Coordinates of C-alpha atoms in Angstrom, one line a residue:
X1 CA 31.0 -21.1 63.4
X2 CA 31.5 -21.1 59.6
X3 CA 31.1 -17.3 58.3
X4 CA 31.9 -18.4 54.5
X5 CA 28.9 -17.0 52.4
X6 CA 26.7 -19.9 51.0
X7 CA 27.8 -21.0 47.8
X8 CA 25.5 -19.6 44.1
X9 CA 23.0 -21.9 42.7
X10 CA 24.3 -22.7 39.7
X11 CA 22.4 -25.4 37.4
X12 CA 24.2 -28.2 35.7
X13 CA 26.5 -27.4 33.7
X14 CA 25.0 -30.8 31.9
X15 CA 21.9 -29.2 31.9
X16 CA 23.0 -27.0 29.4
X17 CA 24.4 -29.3 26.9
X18 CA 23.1 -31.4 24.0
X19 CA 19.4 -31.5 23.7
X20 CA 18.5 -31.0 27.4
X21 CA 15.3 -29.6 28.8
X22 CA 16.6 -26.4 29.7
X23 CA 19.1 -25.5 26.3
X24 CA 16.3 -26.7 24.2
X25 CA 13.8 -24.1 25.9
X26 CA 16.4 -20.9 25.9
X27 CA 17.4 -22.0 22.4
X28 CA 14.1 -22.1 21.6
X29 CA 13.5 -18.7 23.0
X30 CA 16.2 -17.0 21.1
X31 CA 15.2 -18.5 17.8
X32 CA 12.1 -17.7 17.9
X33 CA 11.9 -14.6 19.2
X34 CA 14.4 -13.0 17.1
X35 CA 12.5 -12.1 14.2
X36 CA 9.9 -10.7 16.9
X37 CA 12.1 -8.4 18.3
X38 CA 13.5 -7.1 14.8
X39 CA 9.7 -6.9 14.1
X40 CA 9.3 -4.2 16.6
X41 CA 11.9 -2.7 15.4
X42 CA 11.7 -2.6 11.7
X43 CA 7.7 -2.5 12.1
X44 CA 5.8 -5.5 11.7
X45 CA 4.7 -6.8 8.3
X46 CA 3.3 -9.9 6.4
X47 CA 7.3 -11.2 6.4
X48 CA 6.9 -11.6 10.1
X49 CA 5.2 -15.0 9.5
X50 CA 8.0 -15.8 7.0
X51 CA 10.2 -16.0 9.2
X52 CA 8.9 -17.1 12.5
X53 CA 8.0 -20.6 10.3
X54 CA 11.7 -20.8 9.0
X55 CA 12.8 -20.3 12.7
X56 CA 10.3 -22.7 14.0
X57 CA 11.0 -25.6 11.1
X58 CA 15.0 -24.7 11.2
X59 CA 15.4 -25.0 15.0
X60 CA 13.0 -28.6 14.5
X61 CA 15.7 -30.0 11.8
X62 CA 18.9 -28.7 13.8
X63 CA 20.7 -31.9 13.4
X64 CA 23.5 -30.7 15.2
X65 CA 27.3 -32.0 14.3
X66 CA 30.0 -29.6 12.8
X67 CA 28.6 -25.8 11.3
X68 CA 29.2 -26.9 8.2
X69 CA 26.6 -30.0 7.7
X70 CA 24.5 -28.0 10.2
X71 CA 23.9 -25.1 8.1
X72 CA 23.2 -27.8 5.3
X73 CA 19.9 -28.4 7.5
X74 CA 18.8 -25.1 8.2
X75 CA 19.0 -24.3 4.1
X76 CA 17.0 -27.0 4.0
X77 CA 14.8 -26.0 6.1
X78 CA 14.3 -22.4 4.4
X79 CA 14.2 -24.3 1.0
X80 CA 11.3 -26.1 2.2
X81 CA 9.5 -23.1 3.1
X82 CA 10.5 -20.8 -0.2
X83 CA 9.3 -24.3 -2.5
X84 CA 5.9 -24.3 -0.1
X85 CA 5.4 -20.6 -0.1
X86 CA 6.5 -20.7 -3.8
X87 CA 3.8 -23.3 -5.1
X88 CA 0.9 -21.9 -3.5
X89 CA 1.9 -18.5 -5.2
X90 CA 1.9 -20.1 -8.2
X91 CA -1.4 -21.6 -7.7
X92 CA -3.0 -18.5 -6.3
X93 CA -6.6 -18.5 -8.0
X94 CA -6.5 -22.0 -9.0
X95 CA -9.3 -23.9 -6.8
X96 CA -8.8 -26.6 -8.1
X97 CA -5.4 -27.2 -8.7
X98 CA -4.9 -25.7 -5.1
X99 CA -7.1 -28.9 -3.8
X100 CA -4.3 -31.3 -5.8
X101 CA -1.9 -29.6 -4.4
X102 CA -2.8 -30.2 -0.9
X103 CA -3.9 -33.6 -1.6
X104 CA -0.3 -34.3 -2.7
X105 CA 0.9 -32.5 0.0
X106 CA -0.5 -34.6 2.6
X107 CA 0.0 -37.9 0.9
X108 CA 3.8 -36.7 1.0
X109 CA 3.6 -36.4 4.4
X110 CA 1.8 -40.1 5.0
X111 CA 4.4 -41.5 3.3
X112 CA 7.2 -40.3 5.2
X113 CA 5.2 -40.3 8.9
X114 CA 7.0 -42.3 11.4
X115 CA 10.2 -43.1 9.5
X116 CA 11.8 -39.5 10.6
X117 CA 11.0 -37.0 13.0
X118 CA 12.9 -34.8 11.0
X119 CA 10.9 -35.6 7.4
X120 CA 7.9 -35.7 8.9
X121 CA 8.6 -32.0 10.2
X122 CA 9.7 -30.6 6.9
X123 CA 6.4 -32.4 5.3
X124 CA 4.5 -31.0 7.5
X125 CA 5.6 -27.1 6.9
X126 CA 5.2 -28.0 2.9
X127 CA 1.9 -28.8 3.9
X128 CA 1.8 -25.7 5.8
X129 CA 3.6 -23.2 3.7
X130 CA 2.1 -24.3 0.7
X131 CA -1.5 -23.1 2.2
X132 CA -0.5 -20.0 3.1
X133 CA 1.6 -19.3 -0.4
X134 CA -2.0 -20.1 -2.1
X135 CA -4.5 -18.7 0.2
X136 CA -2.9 -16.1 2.9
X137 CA 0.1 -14.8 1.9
X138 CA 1.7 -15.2 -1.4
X139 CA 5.6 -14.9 -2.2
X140 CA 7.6 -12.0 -3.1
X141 CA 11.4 -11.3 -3.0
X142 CA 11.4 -9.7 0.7
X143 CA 9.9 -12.8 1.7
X144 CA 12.4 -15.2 0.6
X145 CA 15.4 -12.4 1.2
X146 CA 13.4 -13.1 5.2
X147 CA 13.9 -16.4 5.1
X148 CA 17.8 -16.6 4.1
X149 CA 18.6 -14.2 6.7
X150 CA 16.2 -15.9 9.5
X151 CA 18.0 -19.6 8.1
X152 CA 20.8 -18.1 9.1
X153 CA 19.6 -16.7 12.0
X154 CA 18.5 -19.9 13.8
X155 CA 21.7 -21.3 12.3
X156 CA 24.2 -18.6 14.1
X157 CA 22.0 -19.2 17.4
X158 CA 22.5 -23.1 17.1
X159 CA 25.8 -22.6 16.7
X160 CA 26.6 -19.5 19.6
X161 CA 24.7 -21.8 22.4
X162 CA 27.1 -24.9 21.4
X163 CA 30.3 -22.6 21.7
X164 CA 29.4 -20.7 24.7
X165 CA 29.0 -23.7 26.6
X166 CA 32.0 -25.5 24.9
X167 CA 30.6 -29.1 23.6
X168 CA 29.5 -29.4 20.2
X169 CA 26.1 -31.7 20.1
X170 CA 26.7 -34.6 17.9
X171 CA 25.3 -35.0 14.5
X172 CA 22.1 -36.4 14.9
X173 CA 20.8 -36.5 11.3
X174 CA 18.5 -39.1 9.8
X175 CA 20.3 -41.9 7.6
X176 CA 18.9 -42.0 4.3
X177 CA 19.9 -45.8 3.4
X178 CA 17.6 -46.6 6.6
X179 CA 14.9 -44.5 5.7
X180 CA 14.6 -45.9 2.3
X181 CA 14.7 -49.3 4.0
X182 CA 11.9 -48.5 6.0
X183 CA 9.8 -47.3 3.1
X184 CA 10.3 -50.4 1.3
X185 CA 9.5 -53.1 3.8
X186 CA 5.9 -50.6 4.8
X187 CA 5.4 -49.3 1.3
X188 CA 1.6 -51.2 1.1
X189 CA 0.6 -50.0 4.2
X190 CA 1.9 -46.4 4.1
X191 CA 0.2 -46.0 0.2
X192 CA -3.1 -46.9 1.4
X193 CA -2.7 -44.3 4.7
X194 CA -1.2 -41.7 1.8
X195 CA -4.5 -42.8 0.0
X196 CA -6.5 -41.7 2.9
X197 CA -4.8 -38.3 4.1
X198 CA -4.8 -37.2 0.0
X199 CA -8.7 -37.8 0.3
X200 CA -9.1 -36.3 4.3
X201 CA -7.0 -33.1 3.4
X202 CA -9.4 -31.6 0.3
X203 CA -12.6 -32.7 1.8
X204 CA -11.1 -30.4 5.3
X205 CA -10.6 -27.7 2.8
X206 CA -13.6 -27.5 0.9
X207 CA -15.6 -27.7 4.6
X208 CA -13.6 -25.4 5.6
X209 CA -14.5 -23.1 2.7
X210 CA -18.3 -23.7 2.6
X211 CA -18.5 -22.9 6.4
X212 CA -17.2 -19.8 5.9
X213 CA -14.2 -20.1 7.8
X214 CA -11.9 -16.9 7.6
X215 CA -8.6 -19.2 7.6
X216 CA -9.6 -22.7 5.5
X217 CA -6.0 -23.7 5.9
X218 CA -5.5 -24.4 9.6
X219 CA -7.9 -27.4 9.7
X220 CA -5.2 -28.8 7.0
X221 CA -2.8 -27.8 9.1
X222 CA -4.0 -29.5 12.3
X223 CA -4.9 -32.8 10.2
X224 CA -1.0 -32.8 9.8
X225 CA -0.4 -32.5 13.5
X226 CA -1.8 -34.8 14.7
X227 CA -2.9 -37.6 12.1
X228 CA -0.4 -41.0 12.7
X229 CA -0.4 -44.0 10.6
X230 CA -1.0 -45.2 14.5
X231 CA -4.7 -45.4 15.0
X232 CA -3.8 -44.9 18.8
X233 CA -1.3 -42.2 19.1
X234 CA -3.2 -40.1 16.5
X235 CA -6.5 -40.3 19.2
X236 CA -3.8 -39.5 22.1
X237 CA -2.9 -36.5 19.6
X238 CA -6.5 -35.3 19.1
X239 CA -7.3 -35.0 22.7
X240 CA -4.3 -32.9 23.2
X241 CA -4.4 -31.0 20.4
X242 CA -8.4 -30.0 21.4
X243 CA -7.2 -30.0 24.9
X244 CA -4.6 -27.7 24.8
X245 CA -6.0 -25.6 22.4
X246 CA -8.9 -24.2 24.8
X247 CA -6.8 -23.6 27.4
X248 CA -4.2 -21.9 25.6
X249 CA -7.1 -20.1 23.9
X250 CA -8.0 -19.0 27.8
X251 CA -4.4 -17.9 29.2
X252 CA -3.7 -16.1 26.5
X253 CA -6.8 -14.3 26.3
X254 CA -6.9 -13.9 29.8
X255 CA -3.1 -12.1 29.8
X256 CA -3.9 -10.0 27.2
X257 CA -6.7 -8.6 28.6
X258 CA -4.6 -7.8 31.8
X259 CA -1.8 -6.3 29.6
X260 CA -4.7 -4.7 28.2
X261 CA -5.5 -2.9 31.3
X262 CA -1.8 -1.5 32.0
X263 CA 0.6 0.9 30.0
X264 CA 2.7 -2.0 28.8
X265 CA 1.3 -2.0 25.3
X266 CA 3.2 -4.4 22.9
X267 CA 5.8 -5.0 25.4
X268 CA 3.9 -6.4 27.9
X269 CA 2.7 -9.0 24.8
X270 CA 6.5 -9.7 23.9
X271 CA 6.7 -10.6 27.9
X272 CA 4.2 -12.8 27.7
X273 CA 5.9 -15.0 24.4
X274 CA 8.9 -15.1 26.1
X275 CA 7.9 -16.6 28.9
X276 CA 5.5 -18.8 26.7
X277 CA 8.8 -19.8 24.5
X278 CA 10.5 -20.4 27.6
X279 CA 8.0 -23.2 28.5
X280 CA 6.7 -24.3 25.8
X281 CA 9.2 -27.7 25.7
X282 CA 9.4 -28.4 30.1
X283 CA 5.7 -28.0 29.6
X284 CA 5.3 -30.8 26.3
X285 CA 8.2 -33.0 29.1
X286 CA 4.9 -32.5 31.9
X287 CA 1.9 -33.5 29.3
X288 CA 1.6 -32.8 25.6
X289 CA -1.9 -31.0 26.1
X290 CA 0.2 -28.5 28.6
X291 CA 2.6 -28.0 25.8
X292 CA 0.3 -27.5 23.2
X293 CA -1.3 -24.7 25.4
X294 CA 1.6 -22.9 25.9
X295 CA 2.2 -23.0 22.1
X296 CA -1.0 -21.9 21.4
X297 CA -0.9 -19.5 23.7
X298 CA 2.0 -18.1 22.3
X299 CA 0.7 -18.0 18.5
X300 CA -2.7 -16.2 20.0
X301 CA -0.6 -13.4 21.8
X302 CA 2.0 -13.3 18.1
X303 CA -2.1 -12.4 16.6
X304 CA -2.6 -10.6 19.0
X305 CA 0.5 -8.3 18.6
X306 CA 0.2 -8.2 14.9
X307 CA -3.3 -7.0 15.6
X308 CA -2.7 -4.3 18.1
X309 CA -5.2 -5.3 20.5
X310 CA -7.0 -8.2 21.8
X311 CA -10.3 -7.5 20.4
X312 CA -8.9 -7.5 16.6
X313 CA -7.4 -10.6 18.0
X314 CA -10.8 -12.5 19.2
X315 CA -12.3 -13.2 16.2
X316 CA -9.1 -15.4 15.5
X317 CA -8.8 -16.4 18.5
X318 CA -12.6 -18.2 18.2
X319 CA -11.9 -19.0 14.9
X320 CA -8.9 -21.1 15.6
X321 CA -11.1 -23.2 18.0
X322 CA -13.2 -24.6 15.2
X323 CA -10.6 -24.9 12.7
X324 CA -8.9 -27.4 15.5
X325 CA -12.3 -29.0 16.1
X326 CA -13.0 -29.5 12.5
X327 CA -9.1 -30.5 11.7
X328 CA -9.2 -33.2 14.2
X329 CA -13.0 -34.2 13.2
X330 CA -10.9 -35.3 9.6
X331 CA -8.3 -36.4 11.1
X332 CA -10.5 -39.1 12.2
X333 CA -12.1 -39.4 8.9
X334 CA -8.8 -39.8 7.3
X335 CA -8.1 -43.0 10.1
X336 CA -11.6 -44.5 9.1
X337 CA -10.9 -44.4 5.6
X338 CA -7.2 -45.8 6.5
X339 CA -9.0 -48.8 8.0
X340 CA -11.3 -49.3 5.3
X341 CA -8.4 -49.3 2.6
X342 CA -6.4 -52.0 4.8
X343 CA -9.4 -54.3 4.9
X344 CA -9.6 -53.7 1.4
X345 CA -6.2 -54.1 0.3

């Protein structure tokens, strides 16, 4: 009889290279919830939001490749959200230049939809940034001192996972010669759907604003999303996006309320985003509407923590289920108009 112990499960070591399921979800984890944990620590303040964006946009850009080059993305990516954040301060009381702004915004982002992952990303968090620069939070010099040193952050995380398992991801980055290419041999068809987001995003805003709503630049924000030049992947999107967004709505109000009931306070909160950070990207492998749940479930317990409790927290937490509804509702507006324009033109 064999008395040798039974060998340690270990996972793949392949499973922890490149891109895979399972580095992409702890690397995502660290990024992420970095500035969270310094939060606690330093006491949580308006440059919380700063930098969980930078994190979220740099660790979306992470072309990979040599630190150099590498850091050259994640620079970018902070530079994208100082030039956001920075425009909307500048606009601050400015209706209507604000509208423009946001208008121009999402054209920018029609343009360059579906010809990178990477662009698109970036446009999206100008879209993003800019909205909260000129109606939420305007920009100081903590905030962009928060958003070199998270940069850098996500950076040095990229990096450390890469070295500690000893391969280097290739470079990955986007080929500018190609994407310029693509532009050119689309550029009717991608004016006319800029044409159409430039008129869906204002007329989201303004509804947002003469309902009442408390934050008018989410339904911008979710137009962005999940609006694609593709009248079919953008309905696949929309389903999702509503989809997930209830249930995340649910789980996270329903943890809270059980953290609420134990001594764990904002720890038991910071359990809970861990674990949604975790699996946030095996859950988008399963069904996007599971991932968006867990993402939205992890953005309702972040309110929830910066609110100290989940009843400060419910009033965003209902509010963000009619921004989606009403960001998707334009969303389809800004597809019918698309169609219209191509008959047209």
């Amino acid at each position: 009889m064999d008395d040798k112990p039974a060998p340690a499960m270990r996972l793949p070591r392949d499973a922890l290279h490149g891109d895979q399921i399972i580095a992409r979800s702890v690397r995502f984890m660290f990024t992420v919830m970095g500035p969270i944990v310094a939060g606690l620590v330093v006491g949580i303040g308006p440059w919380l939001i700063f930098a969980l964006v930078t994190a979220i946009l740099g660790f979306a850009l992470d072309p990979g490749g040599r630190p150099g080059p590498r850091l050259a993305w994640f620079a970018g990516a902070g530079l994208v959200i100082v030039l956001g954040t920075g425009l909307g301060t500048l606009l601050i009381g400015q209706a209507v230049l604000i509208m423009l702004s946001f208008a121009v915004a999402g054209a920018m982002y029609a343009l360059v939809e579906s010809l990178s992952d990477r662009a698109a990303m970036a446009a999206r968090f100008l879209c993003f940034t800019l909205a909260i620069g000129g109606l939420y939070m305007p920009l100081g010099g903590l905030e962009a001192a928060v958003v070199a040193l998270t940069a850098l952050y996500a950076w040095s995380v990229s990096l450390a996972w890469d070295l500690a398992i000893g391969v280097m991801r290739p470079y990955t980055a986007p080929n500018l010669g190609e994407i310029v290419r693509k532009l050119r041999a689309t550029m009717r068809e991608r004016w006319i759907f800029a044409g159409a987001v430039a008129i869906a995003v204002p007329l989201a805003y303004l509804t947002s604003i003469g309902a009442g709503l408390p934050r008018p630049y989410w339904t911008m924000i979710i137009i962005v999303i999940v609006l694609r030049a593709d009248a079919l992947s953008s309905g696949r999107l929309i389903l999702e996006m509503m989809a997930g967004t209830a249930l995340g709505v649910a789980c996270a109000l329903g943890y809270g309320l059980i953290v609420a009931q134990t001594s764990l306070g904002h720890w038991g909160l910071l359990a809970g985003m861990l674990v949604a950070a975790l699996l946030r990207w095996p859950a988008q492998e399963l069904h996007g509407a599971l991932g968006m749940a867990v993402l939205t479930a992890f953005i309702i317990l972040l309110l929830e923590l910066i609110a100290g409790s989940v009843g400060r927290a419910e009033a965003d937490m209902q509010a963000r289920l009619i921004d989606v509804a009403v960001g998707c509702g334009f969303a389809m507006v800004a597809l019918g108009l698309d169609r219209i324009g191509r008959r047209i033109f």
